[in-house]
mmCIF file of C-alpha atoms and ligand atoms in Angstrom:
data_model
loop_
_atom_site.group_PDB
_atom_site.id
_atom_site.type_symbol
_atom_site.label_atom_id
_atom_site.label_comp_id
_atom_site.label_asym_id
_atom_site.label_seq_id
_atom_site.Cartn_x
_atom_site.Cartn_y
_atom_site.Cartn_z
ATOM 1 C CA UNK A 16 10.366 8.128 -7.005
ATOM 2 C CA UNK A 17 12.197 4.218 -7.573
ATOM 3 C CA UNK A 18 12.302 2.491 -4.290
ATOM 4 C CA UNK A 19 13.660 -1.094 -3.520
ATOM 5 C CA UNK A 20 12.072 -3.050 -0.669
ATOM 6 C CA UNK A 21 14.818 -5.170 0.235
ATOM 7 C CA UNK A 22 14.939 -7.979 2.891
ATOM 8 C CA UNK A 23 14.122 -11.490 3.021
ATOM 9 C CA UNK A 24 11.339 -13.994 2.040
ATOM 10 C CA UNK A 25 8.500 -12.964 4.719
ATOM 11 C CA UNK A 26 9.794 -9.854 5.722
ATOM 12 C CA UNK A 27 6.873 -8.021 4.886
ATOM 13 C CA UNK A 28 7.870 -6.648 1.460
ATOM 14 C CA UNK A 29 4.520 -7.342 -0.439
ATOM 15 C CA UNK A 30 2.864 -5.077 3.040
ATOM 16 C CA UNK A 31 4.791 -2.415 2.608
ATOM 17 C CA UNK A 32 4.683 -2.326 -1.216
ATOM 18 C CA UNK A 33 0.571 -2.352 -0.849
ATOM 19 C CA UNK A 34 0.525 0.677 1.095
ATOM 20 C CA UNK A 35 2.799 2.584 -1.014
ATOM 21 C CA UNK A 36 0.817 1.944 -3.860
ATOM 22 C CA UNK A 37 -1.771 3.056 -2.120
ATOM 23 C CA UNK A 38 -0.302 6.161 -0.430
ATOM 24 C CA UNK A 39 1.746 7.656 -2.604
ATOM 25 C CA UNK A 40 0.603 5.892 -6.402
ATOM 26 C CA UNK A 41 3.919 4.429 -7.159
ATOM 27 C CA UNK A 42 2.614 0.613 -8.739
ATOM 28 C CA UNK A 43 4.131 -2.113 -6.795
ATOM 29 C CA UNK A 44 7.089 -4.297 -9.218
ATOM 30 C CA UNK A 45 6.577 -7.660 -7.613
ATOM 31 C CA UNK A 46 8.214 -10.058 -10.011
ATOM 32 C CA UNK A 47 7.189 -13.010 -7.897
ATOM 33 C CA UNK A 48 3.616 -11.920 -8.188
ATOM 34 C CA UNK A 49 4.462 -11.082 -12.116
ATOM 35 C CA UNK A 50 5.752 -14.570 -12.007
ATOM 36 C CA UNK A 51 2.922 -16.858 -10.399
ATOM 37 C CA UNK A 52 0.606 -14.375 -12.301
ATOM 38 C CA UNK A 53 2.642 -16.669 -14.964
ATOM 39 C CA UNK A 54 1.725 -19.675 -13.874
ATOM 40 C CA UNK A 55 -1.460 -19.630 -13.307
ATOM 41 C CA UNK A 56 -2.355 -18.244 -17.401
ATOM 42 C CA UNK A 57 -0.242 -21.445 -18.247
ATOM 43 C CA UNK A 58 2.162 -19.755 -20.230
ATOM 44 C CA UNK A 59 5.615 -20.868 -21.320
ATOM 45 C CA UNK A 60 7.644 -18.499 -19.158
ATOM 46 C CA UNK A 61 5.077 -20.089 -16.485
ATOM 47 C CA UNK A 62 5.825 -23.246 -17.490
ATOM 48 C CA UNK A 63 9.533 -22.884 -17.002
ATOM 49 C CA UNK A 64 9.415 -21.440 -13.554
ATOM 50 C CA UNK A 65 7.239 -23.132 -11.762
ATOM 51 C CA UNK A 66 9.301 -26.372 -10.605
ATOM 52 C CA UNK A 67 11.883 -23.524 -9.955
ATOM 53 C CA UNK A 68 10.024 -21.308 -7.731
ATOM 54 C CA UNK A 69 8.103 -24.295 -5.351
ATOM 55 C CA UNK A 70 11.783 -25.275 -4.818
ATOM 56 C CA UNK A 71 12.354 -21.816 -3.793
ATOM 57 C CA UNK A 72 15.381 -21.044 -5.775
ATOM 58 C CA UNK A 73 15.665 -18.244 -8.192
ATOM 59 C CA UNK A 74 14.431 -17.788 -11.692
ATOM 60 C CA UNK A 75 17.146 -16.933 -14.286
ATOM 61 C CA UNK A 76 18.051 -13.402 -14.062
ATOM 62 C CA UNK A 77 17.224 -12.627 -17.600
ATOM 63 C CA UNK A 78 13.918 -13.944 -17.564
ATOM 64 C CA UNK A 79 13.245 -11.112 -14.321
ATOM 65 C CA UNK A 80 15.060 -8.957 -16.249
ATOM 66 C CA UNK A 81 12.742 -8.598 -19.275
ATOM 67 C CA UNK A 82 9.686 -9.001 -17.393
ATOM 68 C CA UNK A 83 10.642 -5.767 -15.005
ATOM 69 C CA UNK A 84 11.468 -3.895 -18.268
ATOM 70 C CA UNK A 85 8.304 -4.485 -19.826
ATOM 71 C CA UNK A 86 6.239 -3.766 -16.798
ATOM 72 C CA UNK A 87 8.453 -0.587 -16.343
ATOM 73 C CA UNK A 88 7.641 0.668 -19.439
ATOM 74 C CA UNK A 89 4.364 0.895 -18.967
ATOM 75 C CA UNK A 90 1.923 4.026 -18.429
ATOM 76 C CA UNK A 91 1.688 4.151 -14.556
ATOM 77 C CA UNK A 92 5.259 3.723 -13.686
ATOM 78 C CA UNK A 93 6.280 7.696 -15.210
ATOM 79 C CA UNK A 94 5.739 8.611 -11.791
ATOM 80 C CA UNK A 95 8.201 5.964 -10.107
ATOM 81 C CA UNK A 96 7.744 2.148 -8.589
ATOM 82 C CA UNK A 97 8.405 0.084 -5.353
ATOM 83 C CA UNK A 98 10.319 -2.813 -6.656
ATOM 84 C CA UNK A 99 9.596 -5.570 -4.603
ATOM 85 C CA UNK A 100 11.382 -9.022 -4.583
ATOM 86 C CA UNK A 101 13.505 -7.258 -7.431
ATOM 87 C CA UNK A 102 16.333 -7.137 -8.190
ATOM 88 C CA UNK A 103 17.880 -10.235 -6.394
ATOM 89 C CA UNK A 104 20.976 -10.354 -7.883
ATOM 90 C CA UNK A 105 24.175 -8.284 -8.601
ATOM 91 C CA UNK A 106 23.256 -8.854 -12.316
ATOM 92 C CA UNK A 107 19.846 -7.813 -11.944
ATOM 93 C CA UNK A 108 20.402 -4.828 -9.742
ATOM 94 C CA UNK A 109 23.047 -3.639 -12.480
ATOM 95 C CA UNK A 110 20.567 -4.364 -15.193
ATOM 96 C CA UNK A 111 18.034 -2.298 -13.339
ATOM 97 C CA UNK A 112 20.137 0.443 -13.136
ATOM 98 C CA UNK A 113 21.143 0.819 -16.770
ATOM 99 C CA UNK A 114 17.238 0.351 -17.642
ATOM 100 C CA UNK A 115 16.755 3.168 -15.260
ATOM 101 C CA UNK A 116 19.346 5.084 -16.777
ATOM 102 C CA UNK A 117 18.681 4.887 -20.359
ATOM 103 C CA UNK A 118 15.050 6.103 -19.322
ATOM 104 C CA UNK A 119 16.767 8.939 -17.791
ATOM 105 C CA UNK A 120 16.030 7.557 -14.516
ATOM 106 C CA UNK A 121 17.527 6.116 -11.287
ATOM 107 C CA UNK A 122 16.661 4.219 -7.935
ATOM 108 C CA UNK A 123 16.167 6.766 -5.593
ATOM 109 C CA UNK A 124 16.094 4.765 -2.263
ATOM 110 C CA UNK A 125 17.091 0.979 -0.774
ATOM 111 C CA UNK A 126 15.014 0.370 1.938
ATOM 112 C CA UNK A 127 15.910 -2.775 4.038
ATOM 113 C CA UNK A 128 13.518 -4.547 6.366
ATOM 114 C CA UNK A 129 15.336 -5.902 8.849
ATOM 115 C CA UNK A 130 14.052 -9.186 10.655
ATOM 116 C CA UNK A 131 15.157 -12.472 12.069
ATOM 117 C CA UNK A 132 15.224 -15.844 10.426
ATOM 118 C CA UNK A 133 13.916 -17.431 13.436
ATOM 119 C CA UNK A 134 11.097 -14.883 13.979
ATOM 120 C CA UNK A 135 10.617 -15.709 9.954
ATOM 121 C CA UNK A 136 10.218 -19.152 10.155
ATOM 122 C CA UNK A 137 8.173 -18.457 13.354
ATOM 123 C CA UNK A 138 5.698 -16.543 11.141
ATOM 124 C CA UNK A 139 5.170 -19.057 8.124
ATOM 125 C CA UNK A 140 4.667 -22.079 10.663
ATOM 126 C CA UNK A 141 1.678 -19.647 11.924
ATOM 127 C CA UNK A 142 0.462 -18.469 8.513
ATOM 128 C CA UNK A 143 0.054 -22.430 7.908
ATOM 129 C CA UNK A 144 -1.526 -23.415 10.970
ATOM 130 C CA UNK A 145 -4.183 -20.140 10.625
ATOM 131 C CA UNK A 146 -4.720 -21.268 6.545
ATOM 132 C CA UNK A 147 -4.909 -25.268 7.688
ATOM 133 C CA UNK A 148 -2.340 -25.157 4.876
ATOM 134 C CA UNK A 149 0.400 -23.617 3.165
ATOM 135 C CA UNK A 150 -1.390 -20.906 0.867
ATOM 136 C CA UNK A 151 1.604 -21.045 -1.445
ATOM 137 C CA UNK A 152 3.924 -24.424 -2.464
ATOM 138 C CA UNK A 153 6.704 -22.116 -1.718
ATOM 139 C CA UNK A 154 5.550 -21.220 1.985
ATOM 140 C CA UNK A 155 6.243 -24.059 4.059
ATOM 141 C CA UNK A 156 9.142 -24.164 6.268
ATOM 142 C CA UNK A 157 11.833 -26.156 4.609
ATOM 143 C CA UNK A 158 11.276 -24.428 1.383
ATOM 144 C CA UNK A 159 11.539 -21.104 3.286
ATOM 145 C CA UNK A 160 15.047 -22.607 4.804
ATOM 146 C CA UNK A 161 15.871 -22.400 1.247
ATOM 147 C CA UNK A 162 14.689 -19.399 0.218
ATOM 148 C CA UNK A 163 16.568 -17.573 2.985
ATOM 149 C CA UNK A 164 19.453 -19.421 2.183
ATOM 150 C CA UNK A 165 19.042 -18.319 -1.395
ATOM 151 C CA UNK A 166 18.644 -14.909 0.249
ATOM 152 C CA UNK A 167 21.681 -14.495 2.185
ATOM 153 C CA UNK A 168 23.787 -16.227 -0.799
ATOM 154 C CA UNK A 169 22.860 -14.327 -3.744
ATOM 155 C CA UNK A 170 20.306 -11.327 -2.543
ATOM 156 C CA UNK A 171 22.193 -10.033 0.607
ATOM 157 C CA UNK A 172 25.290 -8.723 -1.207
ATOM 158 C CA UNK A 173 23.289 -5.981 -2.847
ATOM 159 C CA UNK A 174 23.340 -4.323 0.664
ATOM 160 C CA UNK A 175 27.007 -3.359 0.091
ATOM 161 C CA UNK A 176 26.003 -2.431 -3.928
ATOM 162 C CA UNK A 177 23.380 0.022 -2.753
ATOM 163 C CA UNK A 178 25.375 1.122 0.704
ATOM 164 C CA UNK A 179 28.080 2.157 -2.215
ATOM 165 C CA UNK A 180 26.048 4.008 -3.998
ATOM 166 C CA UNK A 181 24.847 6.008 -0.910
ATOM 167 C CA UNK A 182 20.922 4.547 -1.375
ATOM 168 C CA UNK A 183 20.871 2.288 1.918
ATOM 169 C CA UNK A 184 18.446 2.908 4.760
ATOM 170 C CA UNK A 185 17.370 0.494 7.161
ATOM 171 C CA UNK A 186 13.787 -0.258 9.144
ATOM 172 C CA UNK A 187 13.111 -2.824 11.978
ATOM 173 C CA UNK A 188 10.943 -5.133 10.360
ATOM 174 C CA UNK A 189 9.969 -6.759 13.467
ATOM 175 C CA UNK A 190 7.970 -3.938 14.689
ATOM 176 C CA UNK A 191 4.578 -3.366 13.895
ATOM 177 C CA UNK A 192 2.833 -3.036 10.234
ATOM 178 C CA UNK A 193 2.083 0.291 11.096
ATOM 179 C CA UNK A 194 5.255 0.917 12.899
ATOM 180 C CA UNK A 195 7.218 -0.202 9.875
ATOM 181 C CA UNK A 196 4.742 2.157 7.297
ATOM 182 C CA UNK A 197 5.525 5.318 9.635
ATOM 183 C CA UNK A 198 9.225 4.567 9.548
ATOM 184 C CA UNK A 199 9.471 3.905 5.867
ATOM 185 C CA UNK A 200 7.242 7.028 5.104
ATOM 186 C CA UNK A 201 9.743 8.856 7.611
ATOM 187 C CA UNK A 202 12.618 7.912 5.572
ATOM 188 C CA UNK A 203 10.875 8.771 2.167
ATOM 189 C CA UNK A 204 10.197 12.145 3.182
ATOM 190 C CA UNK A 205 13.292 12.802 4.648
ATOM 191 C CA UNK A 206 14.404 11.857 1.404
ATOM 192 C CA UNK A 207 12.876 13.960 -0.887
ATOM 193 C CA UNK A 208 9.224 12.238 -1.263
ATOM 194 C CA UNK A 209 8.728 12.653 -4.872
ATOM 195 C CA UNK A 210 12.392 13.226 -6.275
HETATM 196 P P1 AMP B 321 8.553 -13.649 -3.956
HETATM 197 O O1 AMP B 321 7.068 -13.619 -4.092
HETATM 198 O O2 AMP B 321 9.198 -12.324 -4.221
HETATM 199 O O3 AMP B 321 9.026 -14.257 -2.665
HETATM 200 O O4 AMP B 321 9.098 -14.605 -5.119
HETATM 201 C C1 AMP B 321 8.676 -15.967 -5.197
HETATM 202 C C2 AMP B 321 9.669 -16.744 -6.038
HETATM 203 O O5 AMP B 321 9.706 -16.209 -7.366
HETATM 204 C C3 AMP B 321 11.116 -16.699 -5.583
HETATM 205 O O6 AMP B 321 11.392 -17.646 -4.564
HETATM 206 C C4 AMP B 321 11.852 -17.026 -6.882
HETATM 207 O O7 AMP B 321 11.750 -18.393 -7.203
HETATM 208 C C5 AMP B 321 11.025 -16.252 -7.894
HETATM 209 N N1 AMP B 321 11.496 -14.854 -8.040
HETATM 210 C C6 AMP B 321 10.823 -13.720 -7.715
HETATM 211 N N2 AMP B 321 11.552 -12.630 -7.963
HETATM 212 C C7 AMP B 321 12.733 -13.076 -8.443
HETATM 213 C C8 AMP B 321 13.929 -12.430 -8.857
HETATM 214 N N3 AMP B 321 14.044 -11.089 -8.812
HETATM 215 N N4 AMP B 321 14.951 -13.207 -9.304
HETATM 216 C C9 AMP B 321 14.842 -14.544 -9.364
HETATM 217 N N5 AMP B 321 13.751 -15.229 -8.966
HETATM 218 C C10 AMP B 321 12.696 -14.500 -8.510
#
């Protein structure tokens, strides 16, 4: 099975995506954690993004693009993924879909996490005081101002994209980790599981 976490910065898509992987096998597609990954080998494609990501605006679609392709390709994706943070764009979600395609595959499901932008900002104003720091330069609160910004802007008008196509199911994000695993395991079952 392809799903998409969808939902803001801090909603708890990375959470989610671990669990999957670990339930169910599907590899989590994080191209934020494809891209830092990046970074911190100093590559050129690292190179490029970083300045761009601590300023918590988006990467060029093309560069996400080829990096979700490649990773897609690989072995232990035959099964399915959980794309996570991808795709962010109408560009990217209609590249995604014509790589699926042209592997004879598809997105299955569009799961959105629901939350609030105050009870997200809330959250990464906690994570800093717990860490005595901001764990990432993109986690501190005026970056995340941007990111959800950036969010609502370019990311949110996928909901209608994947509402069209009939993939669209939504979770309260604000509820509990485990709350929020039974209800997206709920709505993958109901679904088909392994389709
Ligand atoms: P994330 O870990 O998913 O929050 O991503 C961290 C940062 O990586 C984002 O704020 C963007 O700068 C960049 N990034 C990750 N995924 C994408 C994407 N699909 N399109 C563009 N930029 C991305």
């Amino acid at each position: 099975m392809n799903l998409v976490l969808f939902g803001p910065p801090g909603a708890g898509k990375g959470t989610q995506a671990k669990v999957l992987t670990q339930r169910r096998g599907w590899p989590q597609l994080s191209t934020g954690d494809m891209l830092r990954a990046a970074i911190a080998a100093g590559t050129d494609l690292g190179k490029r993004c970083k300045a761009i990501m601590d300023a918590g605006d988006l990467v060029p679609d093309e560069v996400v693009i080829a990096i979700i392709a490649e990773r897609y390709d690989q072995k232990d994706c035959r099964g399915g993924a959980v794309f996570d943070g991808f795709p962010r764009t109408t560009p990217q979600a209609v590249a995604l879909d014509e790589m699926l395609s042209h592997r004879g595959r598809k997105i299955d499901l569009v799961i959105e996490l629901k939350v609030d932008d105050a009870i997200l900002l809330g959250r990464v104003g906690q994570r800093i005081k717990d860490a005595g720091g901001a764990a990432r330069a993109d986690d501190t609160p005026e970056t995340l101002k941007n990111r959800l910004e950036v969010y609502y802007k370019n990311t949110a008008p996928l909901l209608k994209f994947y509402s069209d196509q009939g993939k669209l199911v939504q979770v309260d994000g604000m509820a509990s980790i485990e709350m929020v695993t039974a209800a997206i395991a709920a709505l993958i079952d109901r679904s088909g599981g392994n389709a």
